[in-house]
XYZ file of C-alpha atoms in Angstrom:
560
model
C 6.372 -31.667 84.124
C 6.289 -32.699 80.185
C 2.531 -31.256 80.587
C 4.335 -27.780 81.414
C 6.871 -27.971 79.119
C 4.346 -28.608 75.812
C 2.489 -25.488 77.210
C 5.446 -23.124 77.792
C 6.564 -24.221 73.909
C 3.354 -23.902 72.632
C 3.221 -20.917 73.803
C 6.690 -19.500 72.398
C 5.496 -20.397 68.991
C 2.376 -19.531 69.186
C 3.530 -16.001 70.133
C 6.131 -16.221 67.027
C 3.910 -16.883 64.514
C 1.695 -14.113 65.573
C 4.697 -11.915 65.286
C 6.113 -13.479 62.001
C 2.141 -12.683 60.875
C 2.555 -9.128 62.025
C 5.268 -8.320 60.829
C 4.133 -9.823 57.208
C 1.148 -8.051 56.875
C 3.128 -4.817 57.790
C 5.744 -5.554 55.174
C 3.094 -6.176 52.757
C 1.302 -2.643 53.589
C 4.367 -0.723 53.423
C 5.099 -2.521 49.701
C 1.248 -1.556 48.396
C 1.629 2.263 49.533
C 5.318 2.105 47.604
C 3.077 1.091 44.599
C 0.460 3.044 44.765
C 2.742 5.914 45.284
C 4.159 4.779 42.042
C 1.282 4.011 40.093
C -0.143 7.650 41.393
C 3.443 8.831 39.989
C 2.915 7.263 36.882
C -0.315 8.559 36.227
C 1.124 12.456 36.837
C 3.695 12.001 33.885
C 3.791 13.287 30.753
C 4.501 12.315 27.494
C 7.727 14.313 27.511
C 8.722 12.860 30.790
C 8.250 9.453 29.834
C 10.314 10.119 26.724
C 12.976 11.435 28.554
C 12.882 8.109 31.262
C 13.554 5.557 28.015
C 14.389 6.070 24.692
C 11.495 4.856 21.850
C 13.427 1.247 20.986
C 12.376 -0.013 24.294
C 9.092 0.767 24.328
C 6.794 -2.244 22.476
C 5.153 -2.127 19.591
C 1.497 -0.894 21.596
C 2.780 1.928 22.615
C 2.003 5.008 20.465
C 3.136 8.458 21.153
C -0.082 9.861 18.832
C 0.849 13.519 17.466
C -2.827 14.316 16.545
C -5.198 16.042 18.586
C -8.864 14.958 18.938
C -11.219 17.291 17.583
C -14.635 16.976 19.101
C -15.243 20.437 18.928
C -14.948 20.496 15.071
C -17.263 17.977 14.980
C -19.907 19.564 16.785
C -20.084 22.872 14.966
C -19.449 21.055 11.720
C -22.875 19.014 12.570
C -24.409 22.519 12.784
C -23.656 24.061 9.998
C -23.762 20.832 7.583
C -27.015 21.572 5.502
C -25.038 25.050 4.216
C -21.263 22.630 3.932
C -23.620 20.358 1.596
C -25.289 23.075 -0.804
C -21.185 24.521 -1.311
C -19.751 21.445 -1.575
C -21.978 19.792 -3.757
C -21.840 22.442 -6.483
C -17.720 22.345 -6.255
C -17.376 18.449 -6.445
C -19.958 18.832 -9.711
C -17.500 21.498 -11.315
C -14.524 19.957 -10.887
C -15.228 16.040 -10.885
C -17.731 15.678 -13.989
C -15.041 16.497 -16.281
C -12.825 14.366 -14.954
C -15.771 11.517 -14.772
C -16.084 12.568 -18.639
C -12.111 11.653 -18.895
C -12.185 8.358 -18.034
C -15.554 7.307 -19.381
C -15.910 3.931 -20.060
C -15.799 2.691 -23.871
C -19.171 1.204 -23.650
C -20.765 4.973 -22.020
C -21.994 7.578 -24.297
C -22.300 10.254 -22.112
C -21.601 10.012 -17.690
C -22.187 12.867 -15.512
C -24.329 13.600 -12.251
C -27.944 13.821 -12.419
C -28.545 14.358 -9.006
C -26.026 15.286 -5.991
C -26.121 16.383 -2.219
C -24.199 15.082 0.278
C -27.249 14.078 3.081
C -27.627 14.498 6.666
C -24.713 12.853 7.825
C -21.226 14.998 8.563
C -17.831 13.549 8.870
C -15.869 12.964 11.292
C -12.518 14.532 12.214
C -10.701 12.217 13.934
C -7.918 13.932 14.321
C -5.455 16.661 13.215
C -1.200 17.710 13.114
C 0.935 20.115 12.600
C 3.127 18.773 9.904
C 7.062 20.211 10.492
C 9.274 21.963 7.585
C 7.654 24.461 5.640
C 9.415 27.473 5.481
C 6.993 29.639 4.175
C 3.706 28.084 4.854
C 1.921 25.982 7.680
C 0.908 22.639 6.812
C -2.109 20.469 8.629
C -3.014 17.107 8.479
C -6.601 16.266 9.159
C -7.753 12.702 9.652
C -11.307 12.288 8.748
C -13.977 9.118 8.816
C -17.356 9.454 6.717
C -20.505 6.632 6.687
C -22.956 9.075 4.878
C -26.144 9.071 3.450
C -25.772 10.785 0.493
C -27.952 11.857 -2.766
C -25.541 10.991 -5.800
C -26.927 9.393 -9.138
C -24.761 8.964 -12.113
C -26.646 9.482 -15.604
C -24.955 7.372 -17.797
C -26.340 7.031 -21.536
C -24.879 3.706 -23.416
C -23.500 3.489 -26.776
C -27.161 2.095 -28.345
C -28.899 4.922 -27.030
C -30.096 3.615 -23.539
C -30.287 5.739 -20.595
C -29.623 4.162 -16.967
C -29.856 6.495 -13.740
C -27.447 4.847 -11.529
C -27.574 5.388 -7.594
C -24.420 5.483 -5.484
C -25.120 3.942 -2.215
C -23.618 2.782 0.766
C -20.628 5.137 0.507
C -17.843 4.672 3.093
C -14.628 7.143 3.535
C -11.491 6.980 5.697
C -8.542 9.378 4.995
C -6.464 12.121 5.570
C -6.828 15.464 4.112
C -3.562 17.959 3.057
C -4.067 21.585 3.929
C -1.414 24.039 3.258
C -1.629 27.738 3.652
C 1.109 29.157 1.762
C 2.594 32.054 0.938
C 2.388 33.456 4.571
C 1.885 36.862 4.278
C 1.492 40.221 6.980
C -2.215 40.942 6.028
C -5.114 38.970 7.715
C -6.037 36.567 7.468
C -1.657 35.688 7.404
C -1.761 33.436 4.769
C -2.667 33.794 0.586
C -4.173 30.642 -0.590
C -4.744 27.235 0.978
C -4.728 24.134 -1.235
C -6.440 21.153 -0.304
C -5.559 17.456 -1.491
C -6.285 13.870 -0.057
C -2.960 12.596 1.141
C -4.097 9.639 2.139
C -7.245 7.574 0.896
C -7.046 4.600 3.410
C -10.690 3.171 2.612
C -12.928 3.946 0.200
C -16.319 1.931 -0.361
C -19.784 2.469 -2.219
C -22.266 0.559 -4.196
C -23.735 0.762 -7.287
C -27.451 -0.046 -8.381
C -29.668 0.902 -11.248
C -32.486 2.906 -10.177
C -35.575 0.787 -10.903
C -33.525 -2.256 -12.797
C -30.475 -4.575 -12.378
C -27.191 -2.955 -12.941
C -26.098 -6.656 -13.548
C -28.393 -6.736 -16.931
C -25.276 -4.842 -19.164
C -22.110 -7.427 -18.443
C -19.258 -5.223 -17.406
C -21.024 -2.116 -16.828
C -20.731 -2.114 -12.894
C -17.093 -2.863 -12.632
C -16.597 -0.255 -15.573
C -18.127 2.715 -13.924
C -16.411 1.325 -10.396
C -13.127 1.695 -12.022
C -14.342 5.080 -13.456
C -14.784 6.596 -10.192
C -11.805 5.413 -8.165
C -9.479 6.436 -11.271
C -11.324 10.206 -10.670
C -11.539 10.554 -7.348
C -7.198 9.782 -7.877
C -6.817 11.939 -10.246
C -9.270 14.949 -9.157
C -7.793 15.318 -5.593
C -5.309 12.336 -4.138
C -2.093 13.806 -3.119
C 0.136 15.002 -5.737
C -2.997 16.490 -6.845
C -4.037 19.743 -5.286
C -7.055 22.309 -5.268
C -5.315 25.705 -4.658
C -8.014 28.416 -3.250
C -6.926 31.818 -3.444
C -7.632 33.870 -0.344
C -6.132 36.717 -1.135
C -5.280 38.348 -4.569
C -1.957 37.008 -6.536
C -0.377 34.793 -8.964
C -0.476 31.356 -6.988
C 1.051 29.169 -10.318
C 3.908 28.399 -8.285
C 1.394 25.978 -6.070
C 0.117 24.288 -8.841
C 1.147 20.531 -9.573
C 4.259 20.120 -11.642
C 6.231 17.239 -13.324
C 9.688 17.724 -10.775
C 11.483 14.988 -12.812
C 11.459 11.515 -14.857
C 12.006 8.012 -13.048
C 13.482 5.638 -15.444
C 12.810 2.094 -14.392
C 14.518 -1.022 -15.902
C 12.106 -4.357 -15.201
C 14.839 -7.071 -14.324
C 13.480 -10.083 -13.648
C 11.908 -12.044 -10.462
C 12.543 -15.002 -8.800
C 11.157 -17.834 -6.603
C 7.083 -16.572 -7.419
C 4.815 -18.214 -6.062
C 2.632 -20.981 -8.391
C -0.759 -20.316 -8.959
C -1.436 -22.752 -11.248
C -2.542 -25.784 -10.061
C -1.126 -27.030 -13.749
C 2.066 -26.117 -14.743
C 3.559 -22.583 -13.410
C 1.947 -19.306 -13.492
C 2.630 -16.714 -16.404
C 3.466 -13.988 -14.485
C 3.695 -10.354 -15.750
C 4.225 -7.063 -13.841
C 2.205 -3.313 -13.711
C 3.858 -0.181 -12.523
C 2.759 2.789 -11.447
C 3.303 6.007 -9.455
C -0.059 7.162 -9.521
C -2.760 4.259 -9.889
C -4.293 5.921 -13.177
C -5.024 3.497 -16.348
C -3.553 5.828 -18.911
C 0.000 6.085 -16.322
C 0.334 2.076 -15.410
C 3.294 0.459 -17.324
C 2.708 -3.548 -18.278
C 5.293 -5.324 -19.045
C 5.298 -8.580 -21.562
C 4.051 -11.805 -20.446
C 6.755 -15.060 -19.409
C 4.924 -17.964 -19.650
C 5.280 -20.897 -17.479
C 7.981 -19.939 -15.534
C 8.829 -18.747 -12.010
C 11.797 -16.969 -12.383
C 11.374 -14.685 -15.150
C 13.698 -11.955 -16.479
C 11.919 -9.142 -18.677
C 14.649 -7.136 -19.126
C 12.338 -4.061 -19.821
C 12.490 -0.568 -19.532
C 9.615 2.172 -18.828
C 9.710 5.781 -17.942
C 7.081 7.516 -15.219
C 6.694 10.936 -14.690
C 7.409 12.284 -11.266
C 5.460 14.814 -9.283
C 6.593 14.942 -5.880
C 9.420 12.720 -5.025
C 9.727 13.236 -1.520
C 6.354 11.547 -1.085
C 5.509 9.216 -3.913
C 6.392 5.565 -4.573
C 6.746 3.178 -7.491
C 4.499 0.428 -7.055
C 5.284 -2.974 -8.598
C 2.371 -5.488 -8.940
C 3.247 -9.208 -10.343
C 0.453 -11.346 -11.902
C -0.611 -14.570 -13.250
C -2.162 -14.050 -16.625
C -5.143 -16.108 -16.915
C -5.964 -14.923 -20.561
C -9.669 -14.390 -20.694
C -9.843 -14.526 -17.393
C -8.991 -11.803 -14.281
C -5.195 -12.434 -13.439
C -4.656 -13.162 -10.280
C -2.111 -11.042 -8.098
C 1.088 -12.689 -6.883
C 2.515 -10.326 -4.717
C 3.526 -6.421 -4.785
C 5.961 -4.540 -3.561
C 6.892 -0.693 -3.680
C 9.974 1.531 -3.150
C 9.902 5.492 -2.152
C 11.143 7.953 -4.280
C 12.801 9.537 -1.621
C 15.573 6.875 -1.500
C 16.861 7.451 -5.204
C 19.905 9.617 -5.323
C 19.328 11.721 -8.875
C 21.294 10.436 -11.174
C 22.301 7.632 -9.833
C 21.039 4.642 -10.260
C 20.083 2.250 -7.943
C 19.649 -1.495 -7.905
C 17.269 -3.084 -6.041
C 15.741 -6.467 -5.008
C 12.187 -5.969 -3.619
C 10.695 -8.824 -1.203
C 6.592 -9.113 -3.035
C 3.711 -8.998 -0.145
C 0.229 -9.248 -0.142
C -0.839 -6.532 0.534
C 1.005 -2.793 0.812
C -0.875 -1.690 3.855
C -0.195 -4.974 5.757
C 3.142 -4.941 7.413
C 3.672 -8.628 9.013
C 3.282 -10.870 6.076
C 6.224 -13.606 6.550
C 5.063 -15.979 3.058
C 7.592 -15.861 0.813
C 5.968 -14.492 -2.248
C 9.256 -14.062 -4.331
C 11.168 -11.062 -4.990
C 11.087 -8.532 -8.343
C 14.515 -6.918 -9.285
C 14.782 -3.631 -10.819
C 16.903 -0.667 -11.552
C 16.146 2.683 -11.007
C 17.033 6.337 -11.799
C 15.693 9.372 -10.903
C 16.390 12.351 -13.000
C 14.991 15.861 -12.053
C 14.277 18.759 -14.500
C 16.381 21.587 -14.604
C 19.045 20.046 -12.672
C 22.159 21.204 -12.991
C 24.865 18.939 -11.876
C 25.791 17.245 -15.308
C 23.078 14.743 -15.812
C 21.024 17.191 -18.102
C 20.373 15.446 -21.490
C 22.019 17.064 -24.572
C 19.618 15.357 -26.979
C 16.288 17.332 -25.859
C 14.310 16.281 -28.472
C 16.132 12.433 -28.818
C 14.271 8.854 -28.144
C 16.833 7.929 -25.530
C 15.851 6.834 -22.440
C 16.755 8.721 -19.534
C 18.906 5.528 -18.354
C 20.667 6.492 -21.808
C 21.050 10.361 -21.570
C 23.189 9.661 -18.512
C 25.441 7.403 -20.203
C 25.945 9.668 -23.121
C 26.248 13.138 -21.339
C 29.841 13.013 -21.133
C 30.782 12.079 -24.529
C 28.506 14.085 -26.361
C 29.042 17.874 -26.324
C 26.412 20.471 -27.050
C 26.939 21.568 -30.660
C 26.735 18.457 -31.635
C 23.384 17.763 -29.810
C 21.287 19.648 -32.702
C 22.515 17.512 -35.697
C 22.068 13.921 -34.182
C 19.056 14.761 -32.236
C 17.184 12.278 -35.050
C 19.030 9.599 -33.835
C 18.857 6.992 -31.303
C 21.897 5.908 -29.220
C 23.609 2.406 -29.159
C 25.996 1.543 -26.290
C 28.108 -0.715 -28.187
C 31.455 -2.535 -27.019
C 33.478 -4.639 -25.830
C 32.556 -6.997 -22.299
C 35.375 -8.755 -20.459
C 34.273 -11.259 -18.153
C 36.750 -12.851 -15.533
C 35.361 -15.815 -13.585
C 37.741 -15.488 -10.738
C 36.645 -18.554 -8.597
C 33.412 -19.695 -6.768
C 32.759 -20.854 -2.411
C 30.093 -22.438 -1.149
C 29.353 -24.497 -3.843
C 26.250 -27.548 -2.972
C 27.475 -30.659 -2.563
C 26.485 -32.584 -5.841
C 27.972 -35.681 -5.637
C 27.903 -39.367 -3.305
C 31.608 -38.384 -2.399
C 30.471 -35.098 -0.911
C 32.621 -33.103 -3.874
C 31.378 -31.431 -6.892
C 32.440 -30.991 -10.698
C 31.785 -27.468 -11.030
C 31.975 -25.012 -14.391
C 30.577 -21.717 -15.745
C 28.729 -21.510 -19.168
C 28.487 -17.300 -19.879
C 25.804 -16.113 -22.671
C 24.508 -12.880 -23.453
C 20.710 -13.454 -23.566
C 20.442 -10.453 -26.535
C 23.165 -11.901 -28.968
C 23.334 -15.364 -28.204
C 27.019 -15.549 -27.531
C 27.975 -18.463 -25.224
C 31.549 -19.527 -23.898
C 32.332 -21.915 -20.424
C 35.104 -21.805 -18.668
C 37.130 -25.262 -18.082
C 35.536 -27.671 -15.271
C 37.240 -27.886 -12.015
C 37.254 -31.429 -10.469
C 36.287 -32.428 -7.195
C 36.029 -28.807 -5.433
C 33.234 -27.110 -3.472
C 35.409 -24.040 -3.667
C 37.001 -23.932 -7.530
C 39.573 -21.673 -9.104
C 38.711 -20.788 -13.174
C 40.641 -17.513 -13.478
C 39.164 -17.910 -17.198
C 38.431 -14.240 -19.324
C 35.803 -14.136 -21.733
C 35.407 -11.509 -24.347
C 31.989 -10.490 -25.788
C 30.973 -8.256 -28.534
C 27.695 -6.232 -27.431
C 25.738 -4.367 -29.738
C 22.961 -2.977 -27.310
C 24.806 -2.525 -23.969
C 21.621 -1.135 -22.339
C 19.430 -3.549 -23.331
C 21.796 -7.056 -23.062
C 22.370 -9.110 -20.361
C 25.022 -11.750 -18.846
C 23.593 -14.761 -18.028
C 26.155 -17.419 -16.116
C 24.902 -20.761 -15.334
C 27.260 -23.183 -12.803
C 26.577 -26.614 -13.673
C 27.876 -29.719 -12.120
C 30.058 -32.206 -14.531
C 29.021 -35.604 -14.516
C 30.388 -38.775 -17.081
C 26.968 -39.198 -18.390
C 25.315 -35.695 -18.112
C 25.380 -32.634 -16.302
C 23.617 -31.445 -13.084
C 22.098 -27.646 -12.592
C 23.472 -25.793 -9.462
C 22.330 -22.426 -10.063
C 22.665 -18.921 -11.944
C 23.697 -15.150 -11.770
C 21.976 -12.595 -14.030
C 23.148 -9.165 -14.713
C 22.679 -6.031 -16.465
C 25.902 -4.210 -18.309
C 24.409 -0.911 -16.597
C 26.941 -1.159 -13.586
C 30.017 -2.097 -15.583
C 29.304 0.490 -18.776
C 29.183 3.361 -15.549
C 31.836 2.005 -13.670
C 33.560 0.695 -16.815
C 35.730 -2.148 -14.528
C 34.691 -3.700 -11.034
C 35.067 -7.043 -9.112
C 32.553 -8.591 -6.757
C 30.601 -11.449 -5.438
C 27.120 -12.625 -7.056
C 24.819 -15.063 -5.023
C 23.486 -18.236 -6.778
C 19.854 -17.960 -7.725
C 17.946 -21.248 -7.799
C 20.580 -22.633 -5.403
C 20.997 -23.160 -1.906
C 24.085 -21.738 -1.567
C 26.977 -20.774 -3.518
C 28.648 -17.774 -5.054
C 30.735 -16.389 -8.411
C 33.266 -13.626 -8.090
C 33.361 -11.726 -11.064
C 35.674 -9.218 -12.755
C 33.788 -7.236 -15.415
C 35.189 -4.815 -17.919
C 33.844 -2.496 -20.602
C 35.198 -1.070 -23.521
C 33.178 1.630 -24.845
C 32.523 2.031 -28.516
C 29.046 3.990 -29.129
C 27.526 4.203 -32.460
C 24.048 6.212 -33.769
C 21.370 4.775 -36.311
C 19.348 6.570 -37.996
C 15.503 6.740 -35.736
C-alpha cells in the first residue's frame, strides 16, 4: 500500500515540476520578445525622439548628441584634386606667412623665409562639419579637419655671422577646426560676397626640425628659436581672431576685417596656497597673461620670491578683438633664473562673462592643463580684477582724457567728475585717487581654536601695504566669535594702486600666534564709496571678518 502511495506522489510532483518548468520557460519567452521588441524600438529612434523621452542632465557623461556631419565625400574628391589644392595653396601660404615668419625672426637669424614649399601627396581629412547658429547676415561653417602629411617645406635661415642653414620641416602633424563665413549674403550667385577663412581652433599642432645635411643641435638655441617662430606665425597669420577675407564678388569688404572692439584692463591681485616646486625653500612664482599667445602681446608680471601666497598688486591692459570668443589666460611660474621656469598651474576666464564697464572680481582655481577638464590637485588659486571697456560705447564709460596715461580701470573712476572742456587742458596729466579710507572691524565667527582651553585671544592689525600705515583694533579675550566695533581712518594717496591688508592674530602672555589674513583692493569701496560684508580668512582653516568700508573722495593731478 505505502509502495502505491510513493508512486501516486511521485507522480503528482513529478507532473508539477514539469508544469512549474513549462510554464517558466514560457514566461521567460514572452519576457525576451518584450525585449527584443524594445531593443528593435530603440534602435528605430531618433535623436529628436530620444531628446524628447529625457531631458540632457540625465543622460551620462558618454553620451554625445554630435552636431557635425561626417564628410567622406569631401574627402574623396579632395584626394582627387590634391596635386592642383597643393600648387594654389602653396603659393598663398608663401605670400602671406613669410612676412609674418620675417616678423618674428629670431635675434640670432639674419634673414628666414622658405626655400622650398609644397604640401606632398597626402590630403587632409575632414572629419567633420556644422552649421554654426546666429548670423544674421551671413552663414557660418565649422569644419573639423585632421592632417599627418608629407610635405616639402625648408626654411632658409641665414645667421647673424654669415652662415646659411637649409632647415627641413618634418614630421608635421595638424588637428583643428577651420572658420568659414560667407558674409554679406547677397541676391546674385553665387548668394554670398566674400568668405573669410580663420583657424578657430588649433587643437594639435606638431613638426620637427632638422638641418639638411648637419645637426640643428650644433647652434645652442637655434631649434627652440625657430620652433617658437613658427607657432607665434601660424597664431598670428590665421588663428581665430585672425581672418583671411576672399572677395567673391566685387565690394568694399573692410567691415570683415579684424578690429580692436575694446580694451580689457586687468589688475594682478595676488595668489594663494601655490604649489612648492622647490625642493629648497618655496618657489618664486610670477604670472604671464595673454589673450592671444603672441610674445610682443604677453604681460609678465614682477617676480615674489620665496613665497606661496604672493600679492602683485599689478595692473596691465590687453587689447580685445572679439570678446564673445576670446579668453584671458593666466599662467603662474616658478622662476628658476637661468634656468626654464617651471609652470605651476593656469587658469583662464572668457571674455564673454565681463559686463563692460563693470568690473569684476574674480578668484580663478590654477590647473594643469586648459584642455584637461578633471584635474582635482589643488594647484592654488590667482585673484584678479577685471574690466572690459569697448570702443565707441556710449553708455558713460567713454574716457574724457583721450590722449591721458590713465588706465582704463582709472577713466571709469574719473568719468563722472571730470567734464569735457576740461578734458583738453589736463590731458598731460595723470590721475591720483586720493582720500580718505574708513575701516570698521565689525566682529569676526568661526575663529580656530588657538588655545589648550579651546578659546582664543583674537585682534586685527590693519596696514595699507602702499603707505605703510598700521593700526589694531583692541584684543578680545577668550572668544571664537569677538566683537571690535573699532573704526580706523587712513590717508591714501594712490587709491588704485593701495591695498588693505588685515592680519587676525591670536594674543598670547609671551607672544602672539598667526590665524590668518584678508587682502583687498580700494577698487570696490572708491565705486561703491560705502559697503559692509564678510571676508574669508586666507591661510586659515576657518574664520571670517565683517567689514564696513568707506571712502572719501579727494582726487588730485600731477604733472606726467
Amino acid at each position: 500500500m505505502g509502495f502505491i502511495v510513493g508512486i501516486v506522489i511521485g507522480l503528482v510532483v513529478g507532473i508539477a515540476i514539469i508544469i512549474g518548468f513549462v510554464k517558466l520557460e514560457n514566461s521567460r519567452s514572452k519576457l525576451r520578445s518584450q525585449l527584443a521588441n524594445t531593443v528593435a524600438a530603440f534602435a528605430r529612434m531618433t535623436v529628436e525622439d530620444s531628446r524628447k523621452l529625457l531631458p540632457p542632465e540625465f543622460y551620462p557623461s558618454w553620451v554625445v548628441f554630435s552636431e557635425r556631419q561626417k564628410l567622406t565625400w569631401l574627402n574623396h574628391h579632395l584626394t582627387k584634386i590634391w596635386p592642383y589644392v597643393d600648387e594654389a595653396a602653396s603659393d598663398l601660404i608663401r605670400a602671406s606667412v613669410e612676412p609674418v615668419l620675417e616678423q618674428y625672426r629670431p635675434a640670432i637669424v639674419a634673414s628666414l623665409t622658405f626655400s622650398k614649399l609644397t604640401l606632398g601627396t597626402v590630403a587632409p581629412q575632414f572629419t567633420g562639419v556644422s552649421i554654426i547658429d546666429g548670423e544674421k547676415n551671413g552663414v557660418t561653417m565649422e569644419l573639423d579637419m585632421q592632417w599627418d602629411g608629407n610635405p616639402n617645406i625648408v626654411l632658409g635661415i641665414k645667421t647673424l655671422v654669415g652662415v646659411s642653414l637649409p632647415v627641413q620641416v618634418k614630421n608635421i602633424g595638424f588637428t583643428g577646426v577651420f572658420r568659414l563665413i560667407f558674409r554679406p549674403l547677397v541676391d546674385e550667385f553665387p548668394c554670398f560676397g566674400a568668405v573669410s577663412v580663420s583657424l578657430r581652433e588649433k587643437k594639435k599642432l606638431d613638426f620637427t626640425l632638422k638641418v639638411v645635411g648637419g645637426d640643428i643641435s650644433a647652434i645652442p638655441g637655434l631649434s627652440e628659436a625657430i620652433e617658437e617662430t613658427i607657432r607665434d606665425a601660424v597664431e598670428d597669420s590665421i588663428t581665430w581672431p585672425v581672418r583671411k577675407v576672399i572677395p567673391i564678388m566685387p565690394g568694399d569688404y573692410s567691415d570683415l576685417e579684424l578690429k580692436p572692439v575694446g580694451t580689457l584692463e586687468v589688475k594682478l591681485v595676488q595668489a594663494k596656497n601655490l604649489t612648492n616646486k622647490d625642493l629648497v625653500g618655496k618657489s618664486d612664482p610670477f604670472a604671464k597673461m595673454f589673450i592671444r599667445p603672441l610674445r610682443e602681446k604677453t604681460k609678465r608680471s614682477k617676480t615674489i620670491n620665496n613665497d606661496l601666497n604672493p600679492i602683485w598688486n599689478e595692473h596691465f591692459e590687453f587689447v580685445v578683438e572679439d570678446a564673445s570668443t576670446q579668453h584671458l589666460v593666466v599662467r603662474i611660474y616658478d622662476d628658476e633664473g637661468i634656468q626654464a621656469s617651471e609652470l605651476i598651474g593656469c587658469a583662464q576666464i572668457r571674455l564673454c562673462e565681463l559686463e563692460p564697464g563693470k568690473v569684476k572680481d574674480v578668484w580663478l582655481k590654477l590647473v594643469k592643463d586648459l584642455e584637461i577638464q578633471r584635474d582635482t590637485k589643488n594647484r592654488g588659486e590667482v585673484h584678479l580684477e577685471l574690466l572690459y571697456i569697448p570702443y565707441g560705447s556710449g553708455n558713460g564709460i567713454v574716457n574724457p582724457f583721450v590722449t591721458s596715461s590713465m588706465t582704463s580701470l582709472e577713466r571709469v573712476l574719473k568719468n563722472d567728475t571730470t567734464d569735457e572742456e576740461n578734458a583738453s587742458s589736463r590731458k598731460r596729466k595723470d590721475v591720483i585717487i586720493r582720500g580718505v579710507l574708513s575701516v570698521t572691524v565689525i566682529s569676526a565667527e568661526e575663529i580656530p581654536i588657538q588655545d589648550l582651553m579651546g578659546k582664543a585671544d583674537p585682534y586685527v592689525v590693519l596696514s595699507m601695504k602702499k603707505s605703510g600705515a598700521k593700526s589694531k583694533t583692541r584684543v578680545v579675550n577668550d572668544s571664537l566669535n569677538p566683537v571690535w566695533n573699532q573704526t580706523f581712518d587712513f590717508v591714501v594717496e594712490d587709491g588704485l594702486h593701495d591695498m588693505l591688508v588685515l592680519e587676525v592674530w591670536d594674543h598670547d602672555t609671551f607672544g602672539k600666534d598667526y590665524i590668518g589674513r584678508c587682502i583687498l583692493t580700494l577698487t570696490r569701496v572708491i565705486m561703491e564709496e560705502e559697503y559692509k560684508d564678510w571676508y574669508p580668512l586666507d591661510e586659515s582653516k576657518a574664520g571670517k571678518l565683517q567689514l564696513h568700508l568707506k571712502w572719501m573722495a579727494q582726487s588730485i593731478y600731477r604733472d606726467s
